[in-house]
mmCIF file of C-alpha atoms and ligand atoms in Angstrom:
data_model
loop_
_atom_site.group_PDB
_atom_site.id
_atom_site.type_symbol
_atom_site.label_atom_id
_atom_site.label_comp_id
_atom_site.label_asym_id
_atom_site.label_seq_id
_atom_site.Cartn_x
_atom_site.Cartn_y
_atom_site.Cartn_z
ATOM 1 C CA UNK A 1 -66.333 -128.814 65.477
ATOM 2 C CA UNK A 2 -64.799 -127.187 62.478
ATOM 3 C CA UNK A 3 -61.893 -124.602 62.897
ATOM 4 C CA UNK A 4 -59.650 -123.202 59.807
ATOM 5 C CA UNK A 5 -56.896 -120.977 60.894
ATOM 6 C CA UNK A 6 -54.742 -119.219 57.957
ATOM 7 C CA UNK A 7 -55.534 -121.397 55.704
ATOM 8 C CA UNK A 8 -54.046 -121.316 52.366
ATOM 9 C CA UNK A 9 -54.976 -123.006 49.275
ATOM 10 C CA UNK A 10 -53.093 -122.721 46.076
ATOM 11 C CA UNK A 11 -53.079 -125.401 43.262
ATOM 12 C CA UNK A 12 -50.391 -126.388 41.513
ATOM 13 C CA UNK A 13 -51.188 -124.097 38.430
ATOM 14 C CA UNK A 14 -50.539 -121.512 40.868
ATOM 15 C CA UNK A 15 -54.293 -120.388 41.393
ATOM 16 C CA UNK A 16 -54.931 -119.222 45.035
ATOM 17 C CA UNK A 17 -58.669 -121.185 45.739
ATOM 18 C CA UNK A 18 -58.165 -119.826 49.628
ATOM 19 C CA UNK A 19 -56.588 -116.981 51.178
ATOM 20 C CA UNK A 20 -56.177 -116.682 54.763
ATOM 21 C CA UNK A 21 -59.245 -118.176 55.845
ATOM 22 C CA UNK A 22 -60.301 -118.042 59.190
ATOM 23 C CA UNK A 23 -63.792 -119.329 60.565
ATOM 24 C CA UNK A 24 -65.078 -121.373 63.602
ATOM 25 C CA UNK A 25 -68.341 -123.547 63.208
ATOM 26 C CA UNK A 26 -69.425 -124.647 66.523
ATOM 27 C CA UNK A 27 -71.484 -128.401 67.372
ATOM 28 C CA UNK A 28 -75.025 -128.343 65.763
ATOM 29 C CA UNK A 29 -74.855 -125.060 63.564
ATOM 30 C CA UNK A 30 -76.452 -124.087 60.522
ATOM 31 C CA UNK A 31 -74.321 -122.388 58.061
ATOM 32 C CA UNK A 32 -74.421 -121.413 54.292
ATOM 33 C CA UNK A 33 -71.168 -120.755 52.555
ATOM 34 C CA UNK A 34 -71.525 -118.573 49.611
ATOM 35 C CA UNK A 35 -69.617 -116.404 46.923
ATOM 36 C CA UNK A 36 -69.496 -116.012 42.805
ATOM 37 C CA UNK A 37 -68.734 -118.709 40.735
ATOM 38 C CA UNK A 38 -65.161 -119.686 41.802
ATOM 39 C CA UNK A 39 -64.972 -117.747 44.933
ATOM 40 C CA UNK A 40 -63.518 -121.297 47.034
ATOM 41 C CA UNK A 41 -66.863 -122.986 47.987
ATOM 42 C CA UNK A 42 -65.941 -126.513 46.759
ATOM 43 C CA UNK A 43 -62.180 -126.342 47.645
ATOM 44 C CA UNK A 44 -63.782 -125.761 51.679
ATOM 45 C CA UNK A 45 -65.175 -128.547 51.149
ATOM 46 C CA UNK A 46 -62.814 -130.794 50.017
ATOM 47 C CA UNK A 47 -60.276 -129.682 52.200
ATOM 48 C CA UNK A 48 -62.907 -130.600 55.210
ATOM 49 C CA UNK A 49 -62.914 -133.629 53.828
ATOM 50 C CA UNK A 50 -59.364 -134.497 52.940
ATOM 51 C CA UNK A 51 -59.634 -134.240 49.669
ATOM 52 C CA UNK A 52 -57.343 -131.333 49.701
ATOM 53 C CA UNK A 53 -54.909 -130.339 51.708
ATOM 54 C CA UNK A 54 -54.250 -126.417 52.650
ATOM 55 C CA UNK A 55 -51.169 -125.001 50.992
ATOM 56 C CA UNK A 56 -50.727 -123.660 54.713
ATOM 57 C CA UNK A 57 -52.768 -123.001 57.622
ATOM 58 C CA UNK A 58 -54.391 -125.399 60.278
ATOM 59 C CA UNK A 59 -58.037 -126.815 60.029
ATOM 60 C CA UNK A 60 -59.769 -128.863 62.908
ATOM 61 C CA UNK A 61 -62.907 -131.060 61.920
ATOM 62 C CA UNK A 62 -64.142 -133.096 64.691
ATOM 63 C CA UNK A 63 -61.567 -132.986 66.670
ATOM 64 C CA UNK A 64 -58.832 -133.730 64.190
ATOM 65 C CA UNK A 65 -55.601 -132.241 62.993
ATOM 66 C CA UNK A 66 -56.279 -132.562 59.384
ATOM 67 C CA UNK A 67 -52.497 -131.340 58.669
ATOM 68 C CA UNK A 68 -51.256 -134.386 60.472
ATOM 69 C CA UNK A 69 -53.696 -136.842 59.810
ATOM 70 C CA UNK A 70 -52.520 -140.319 58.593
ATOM 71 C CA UNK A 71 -53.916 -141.935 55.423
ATOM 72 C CA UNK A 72 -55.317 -144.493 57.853
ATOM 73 C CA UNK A 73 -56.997 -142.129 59.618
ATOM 74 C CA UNK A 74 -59.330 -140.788 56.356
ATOM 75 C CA UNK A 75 -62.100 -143.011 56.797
ATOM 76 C CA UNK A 76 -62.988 -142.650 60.288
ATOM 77 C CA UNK A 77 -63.151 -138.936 59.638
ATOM 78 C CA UNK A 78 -65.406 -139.311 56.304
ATOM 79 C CA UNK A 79 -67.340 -141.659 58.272
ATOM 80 C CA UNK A 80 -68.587 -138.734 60.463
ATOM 81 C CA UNK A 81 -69.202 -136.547 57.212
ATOM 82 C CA UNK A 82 -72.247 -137.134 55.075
ATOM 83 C CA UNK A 83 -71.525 -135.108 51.198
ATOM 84 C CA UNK A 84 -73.321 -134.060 49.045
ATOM 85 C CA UNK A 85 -71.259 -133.460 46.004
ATOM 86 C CA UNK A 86 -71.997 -130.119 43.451
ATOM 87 C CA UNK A 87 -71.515 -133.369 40.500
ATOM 88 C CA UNK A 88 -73.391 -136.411 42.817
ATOM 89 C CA UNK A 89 -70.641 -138.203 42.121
ATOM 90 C CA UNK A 90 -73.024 -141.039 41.771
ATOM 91 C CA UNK A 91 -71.750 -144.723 40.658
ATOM 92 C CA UNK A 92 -74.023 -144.653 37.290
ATOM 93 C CA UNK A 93 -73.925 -148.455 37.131
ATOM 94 C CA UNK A 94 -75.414 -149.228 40.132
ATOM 95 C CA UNK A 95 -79.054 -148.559 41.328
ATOM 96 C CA UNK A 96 -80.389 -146.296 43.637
ATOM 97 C CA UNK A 97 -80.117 -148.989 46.030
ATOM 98 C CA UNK A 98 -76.783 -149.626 45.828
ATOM 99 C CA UNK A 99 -76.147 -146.062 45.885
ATOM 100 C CA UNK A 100 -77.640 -145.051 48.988
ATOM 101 C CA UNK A 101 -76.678 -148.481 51.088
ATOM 102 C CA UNK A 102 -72.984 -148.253 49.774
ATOM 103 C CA UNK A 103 -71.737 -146.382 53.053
ATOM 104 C CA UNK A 104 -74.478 -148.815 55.426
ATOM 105 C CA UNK A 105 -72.146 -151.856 54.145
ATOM 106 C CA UNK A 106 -68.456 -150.448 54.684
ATOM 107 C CA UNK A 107 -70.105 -149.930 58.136
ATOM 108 C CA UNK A 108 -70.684 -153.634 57.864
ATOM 109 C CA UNK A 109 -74.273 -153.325 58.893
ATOM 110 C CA UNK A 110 -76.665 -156.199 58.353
ATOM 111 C CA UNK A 111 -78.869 -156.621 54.907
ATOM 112 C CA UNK A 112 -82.055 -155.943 56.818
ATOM 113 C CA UNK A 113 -81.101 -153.416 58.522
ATOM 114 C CA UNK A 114 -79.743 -152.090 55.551
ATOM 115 C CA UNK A 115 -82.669 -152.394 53.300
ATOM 116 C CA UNK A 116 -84.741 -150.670 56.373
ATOM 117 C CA UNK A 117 -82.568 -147.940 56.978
ATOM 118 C CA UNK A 118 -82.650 -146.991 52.509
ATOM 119 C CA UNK A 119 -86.151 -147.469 52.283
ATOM 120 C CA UNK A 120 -86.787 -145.075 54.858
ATOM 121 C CA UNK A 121 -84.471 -142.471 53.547
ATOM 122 C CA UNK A 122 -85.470 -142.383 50.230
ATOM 123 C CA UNK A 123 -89.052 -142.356 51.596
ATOM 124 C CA UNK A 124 -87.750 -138.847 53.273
ATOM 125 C CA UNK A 125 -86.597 -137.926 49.534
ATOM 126 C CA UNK A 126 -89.701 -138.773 47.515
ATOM 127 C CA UNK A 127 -87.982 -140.950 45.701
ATOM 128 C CA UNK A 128 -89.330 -144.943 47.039
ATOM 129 C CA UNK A 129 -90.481 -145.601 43.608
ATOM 130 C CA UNK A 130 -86.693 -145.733 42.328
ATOM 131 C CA UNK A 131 -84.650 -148.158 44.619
ATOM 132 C CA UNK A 132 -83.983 -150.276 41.455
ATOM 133 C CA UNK A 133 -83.436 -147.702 38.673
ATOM 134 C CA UNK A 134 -79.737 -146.533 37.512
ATOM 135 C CA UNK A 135 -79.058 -142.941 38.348
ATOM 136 C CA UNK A 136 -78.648 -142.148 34.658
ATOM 137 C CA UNK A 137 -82.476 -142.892 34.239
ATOM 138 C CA UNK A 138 -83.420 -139.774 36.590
ATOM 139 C CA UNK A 139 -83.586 -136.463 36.357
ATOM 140 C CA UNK A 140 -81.146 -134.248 37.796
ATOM 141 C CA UNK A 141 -82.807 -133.291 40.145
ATOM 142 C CA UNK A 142 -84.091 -137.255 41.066
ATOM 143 C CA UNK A 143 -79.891 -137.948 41.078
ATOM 144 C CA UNK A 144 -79.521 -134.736 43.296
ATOM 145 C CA UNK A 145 -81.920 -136.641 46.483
ATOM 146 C CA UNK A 146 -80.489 -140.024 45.760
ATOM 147 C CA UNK A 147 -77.003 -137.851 46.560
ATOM 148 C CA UNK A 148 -78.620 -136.488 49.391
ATOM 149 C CA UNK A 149 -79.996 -139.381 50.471
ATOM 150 C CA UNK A 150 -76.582 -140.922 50.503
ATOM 151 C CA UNK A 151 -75.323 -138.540 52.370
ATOM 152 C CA UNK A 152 -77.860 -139.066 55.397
ATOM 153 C CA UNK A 153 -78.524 -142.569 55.451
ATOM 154 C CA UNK A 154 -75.919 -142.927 58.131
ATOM 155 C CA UNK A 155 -76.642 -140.145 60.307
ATOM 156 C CA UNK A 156 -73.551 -137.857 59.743
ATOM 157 C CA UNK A 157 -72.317 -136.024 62.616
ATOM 158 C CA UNK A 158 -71.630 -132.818 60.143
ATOM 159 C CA UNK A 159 -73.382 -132.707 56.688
ATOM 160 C CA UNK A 160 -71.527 -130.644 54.042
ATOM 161 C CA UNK A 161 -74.062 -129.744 50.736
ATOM 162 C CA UNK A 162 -72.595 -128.342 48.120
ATOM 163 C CA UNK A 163 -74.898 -126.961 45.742
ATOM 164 C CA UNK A 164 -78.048 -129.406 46.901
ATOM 165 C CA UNK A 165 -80.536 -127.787 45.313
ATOM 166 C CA UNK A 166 -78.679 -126.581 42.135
ATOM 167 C CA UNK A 167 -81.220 -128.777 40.424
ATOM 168 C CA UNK A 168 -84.159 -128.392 42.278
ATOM 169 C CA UNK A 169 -87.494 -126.384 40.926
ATOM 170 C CA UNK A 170 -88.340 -123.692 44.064
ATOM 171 C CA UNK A 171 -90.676 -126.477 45.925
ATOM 172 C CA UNK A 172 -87.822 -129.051 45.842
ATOM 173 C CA UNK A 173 -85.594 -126.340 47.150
ATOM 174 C CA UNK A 174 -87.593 -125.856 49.932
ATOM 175 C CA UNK A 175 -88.355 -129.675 50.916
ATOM 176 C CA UNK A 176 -84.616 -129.986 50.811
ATOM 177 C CA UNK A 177 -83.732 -127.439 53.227
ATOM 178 C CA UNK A 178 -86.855 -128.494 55.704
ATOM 179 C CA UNK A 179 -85.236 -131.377 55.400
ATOM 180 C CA UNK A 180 -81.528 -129.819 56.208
ATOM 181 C CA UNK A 181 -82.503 -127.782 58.885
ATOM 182 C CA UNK A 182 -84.717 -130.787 60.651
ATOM 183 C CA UNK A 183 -81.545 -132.797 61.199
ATOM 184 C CA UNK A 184 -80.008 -129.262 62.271
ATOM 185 C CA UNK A 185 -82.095 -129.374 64.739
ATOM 186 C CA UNK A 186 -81.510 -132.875 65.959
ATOM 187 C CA UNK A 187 -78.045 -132.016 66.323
ATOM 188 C CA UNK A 188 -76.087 -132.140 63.165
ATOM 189 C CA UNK A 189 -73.746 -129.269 62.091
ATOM 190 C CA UNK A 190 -74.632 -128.354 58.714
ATOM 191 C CA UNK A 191 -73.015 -126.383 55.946
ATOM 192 C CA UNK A 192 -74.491 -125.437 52.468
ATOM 193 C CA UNK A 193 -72.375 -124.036 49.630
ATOM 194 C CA UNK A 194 -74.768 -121.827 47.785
ATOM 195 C CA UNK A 195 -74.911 -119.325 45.611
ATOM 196 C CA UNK A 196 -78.911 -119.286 45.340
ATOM 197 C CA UNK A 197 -80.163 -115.513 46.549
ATOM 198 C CA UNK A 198 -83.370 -117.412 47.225
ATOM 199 C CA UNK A 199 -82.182 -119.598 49.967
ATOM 200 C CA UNK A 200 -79.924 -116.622 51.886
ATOM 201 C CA UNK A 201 -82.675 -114.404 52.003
ATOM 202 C CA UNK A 202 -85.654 -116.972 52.993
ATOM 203 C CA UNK A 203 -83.596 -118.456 55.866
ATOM 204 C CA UNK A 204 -81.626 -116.383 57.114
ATOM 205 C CA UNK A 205 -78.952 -118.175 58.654
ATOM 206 C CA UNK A 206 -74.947 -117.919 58.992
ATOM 207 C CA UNK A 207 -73.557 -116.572 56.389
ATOM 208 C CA UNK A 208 -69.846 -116.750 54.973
ATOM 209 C CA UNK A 209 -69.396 -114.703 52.241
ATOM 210 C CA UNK A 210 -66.303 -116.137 49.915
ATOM 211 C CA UNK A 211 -64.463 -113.442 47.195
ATOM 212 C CA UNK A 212 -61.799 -114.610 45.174
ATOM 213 C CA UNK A 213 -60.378 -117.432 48.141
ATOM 214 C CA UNK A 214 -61.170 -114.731 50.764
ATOM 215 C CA UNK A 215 -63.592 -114.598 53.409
ATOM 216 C CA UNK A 216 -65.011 -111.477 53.501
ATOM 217 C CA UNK A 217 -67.862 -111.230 55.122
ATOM 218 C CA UNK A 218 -69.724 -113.283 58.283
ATOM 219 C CA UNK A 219 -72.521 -112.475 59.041
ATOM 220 C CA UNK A 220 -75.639 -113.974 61.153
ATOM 221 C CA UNK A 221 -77.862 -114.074 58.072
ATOM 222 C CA UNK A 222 -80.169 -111.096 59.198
ATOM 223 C CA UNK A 223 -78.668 -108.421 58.531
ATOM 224 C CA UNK A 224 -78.923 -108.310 54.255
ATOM 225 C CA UNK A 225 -75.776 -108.376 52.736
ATOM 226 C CA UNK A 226 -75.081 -105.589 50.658
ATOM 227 C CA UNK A 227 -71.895 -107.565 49.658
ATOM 228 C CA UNK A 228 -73.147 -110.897 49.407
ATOM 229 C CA UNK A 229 -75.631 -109.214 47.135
ATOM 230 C CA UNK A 230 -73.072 -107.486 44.743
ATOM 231 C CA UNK A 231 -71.300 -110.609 44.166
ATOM 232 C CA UNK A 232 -73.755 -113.140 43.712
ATOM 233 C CA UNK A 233 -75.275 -110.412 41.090
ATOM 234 C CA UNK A 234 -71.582 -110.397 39.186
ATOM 235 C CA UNK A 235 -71.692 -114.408 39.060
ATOM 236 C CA UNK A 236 -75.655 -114.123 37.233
ATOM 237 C CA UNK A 237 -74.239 -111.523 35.075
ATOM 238 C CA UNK A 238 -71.102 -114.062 33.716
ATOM 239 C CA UNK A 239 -73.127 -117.050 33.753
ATOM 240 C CA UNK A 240 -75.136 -115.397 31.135
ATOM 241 C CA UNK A 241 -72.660 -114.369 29.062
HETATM 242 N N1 LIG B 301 -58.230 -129.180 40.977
HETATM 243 C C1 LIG B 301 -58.020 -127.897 40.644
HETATM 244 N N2 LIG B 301 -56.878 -127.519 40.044
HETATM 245 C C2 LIG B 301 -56.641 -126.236 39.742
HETATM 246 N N3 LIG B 301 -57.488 -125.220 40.006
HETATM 247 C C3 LIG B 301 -58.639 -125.532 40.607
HETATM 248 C C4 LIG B 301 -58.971 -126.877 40.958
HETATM 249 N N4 LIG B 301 -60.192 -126.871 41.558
HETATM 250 C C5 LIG B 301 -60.582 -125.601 41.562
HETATM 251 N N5 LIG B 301 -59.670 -124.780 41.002
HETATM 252 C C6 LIG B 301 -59.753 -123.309 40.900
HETATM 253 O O1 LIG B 301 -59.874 -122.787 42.196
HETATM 254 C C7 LIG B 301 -60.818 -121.717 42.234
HETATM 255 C C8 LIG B 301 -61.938 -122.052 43.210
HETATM 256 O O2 LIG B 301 -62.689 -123.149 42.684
HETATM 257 P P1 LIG B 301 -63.912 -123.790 43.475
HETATM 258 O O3 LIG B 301 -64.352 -124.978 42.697
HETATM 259 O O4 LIG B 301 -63.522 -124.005 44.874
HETATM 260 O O5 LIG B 301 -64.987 -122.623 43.376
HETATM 261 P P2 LIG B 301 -66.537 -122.618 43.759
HETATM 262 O O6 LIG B 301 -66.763 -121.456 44.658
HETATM 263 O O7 LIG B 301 -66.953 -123.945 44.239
HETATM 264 O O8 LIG B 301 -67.228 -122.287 42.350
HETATM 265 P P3 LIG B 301 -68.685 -122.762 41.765
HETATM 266 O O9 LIG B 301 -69.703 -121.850 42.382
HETATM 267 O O10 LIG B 301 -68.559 -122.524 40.293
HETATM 268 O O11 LIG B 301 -68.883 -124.197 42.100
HETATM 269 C C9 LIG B 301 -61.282 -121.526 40.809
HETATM 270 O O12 LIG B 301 -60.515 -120.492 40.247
HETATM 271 C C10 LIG B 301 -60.978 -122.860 40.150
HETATM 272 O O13 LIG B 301 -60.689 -122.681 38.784
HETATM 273 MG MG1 LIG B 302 -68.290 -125.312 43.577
#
């Protein structure tokens, strides 16, 4: 489902974001990608996206040769990839609404079915009350399930979360990833860029360990990490200063 082989990712003011990256996540798996501050997290995930393209190396998503995939071809593989961004990215003068729905009517997908398909997913998020209010009117948290909610409302073959819960109080967290691992289990492949301690050690589930643009450790999630554990300490310890 998703394959990265040597990939290399260096931006043009010379930083390396990835070093020789190698991984394999198969149909229907549950992985968290973590590492410090910086480590690569987001640049995996634009780069599964197309976003990005690898300085060098080959990555597979679904199937496809990103290296020698046509502009044309972009859509129909973001179509197949629900995201949900470590900024939302949400459009700030639109509603919730519009917000959720947007990737419903590029499908071309009929107002009703529309409206039912929103409603229900924001339902899912606890967040029915706000169809019609502006993202900019929520909390960040609130904006963080309308960006989840976006990125589910069309059942996604893959889901890639970077950061979801970043804003979340503990409970949140945990409704989130019920949430995550429920459409795990009905077949999507998930990923979750984290660098929340809580989360690795509750759930125990793949985990890629990211230093510096390298993958260094991964692991099935029950073994603890002395690594993982190190690192994500360093990142506390700078965020504070
Ligand atoms: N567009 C860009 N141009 C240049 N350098 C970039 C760009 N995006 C990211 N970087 C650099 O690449 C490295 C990896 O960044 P990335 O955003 O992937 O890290 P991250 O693991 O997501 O970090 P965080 O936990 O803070 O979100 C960092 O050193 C960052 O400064
Ligand atoms: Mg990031």
């Amino acid at each position: 489902m998703i394959q990265l082989y040597h990939v290399y990712k260096r931006y043009p003011n010379g930083i390396e974001a990835l070093s020789d990256v190698n991984l394999r996540i198969g149909e229907g798996e549950f992985v968290f990608l973590t590492g410090a501050s910086g480590a690569g997290k987001t640049t995996l995930v634009k780069i599964l996206l197309a976003y990005e393209r690898p300085t060098s190396g080959q990555v597979l998503v679904s199937g496809r040769n990103l290296g020698v995939l046509r502009a044309s071809s972009v859509p129909f593989l973001r179509r197949n990839i629900g995201v949900v961004w470590q900024d939302f990215k949400l459009l700030n003068s639109r509603t919730v609404f519009d917000n959720v729905a947007i990737s419903l009517e590029i499908l071309g997908l009929r107002p009703k079915e529309i409206a039912r398909r929103v409603s229900q997913i924001l339902d899912v998020v606890g967040l029915e009350k706000y169809v019609q209010a502006r993202p900019l009117q929520l909390s960040g948290g609130e904006q963080q399930r309308v960006a989840i909610a976006r990125a589910l409302v069309n059942e996604p073959a893959i889901l890639l979360a970077d950061e979801p819960t970043g804003n979340l109080d503990p409970d949140l967290s945990v409704e989130i990833m019920n949430l995550l691992l429920d459409l795990q289990q009905k077949g999507t492949t998930v990923m979750v860029a984290t660098h929340d301690r809580f989360l690795l050690e509750r759930y125990k589930k793949r985990t890629l360990l990211l230093n510096r643009g390298f993958l260094v450790e991964d692991t099935s999630g029950l073994e603890t990490s002395f690594n993982a554990a190190s690192l994500l300490d360093d990142d506390e310890e700078e965020r504070k200063r």
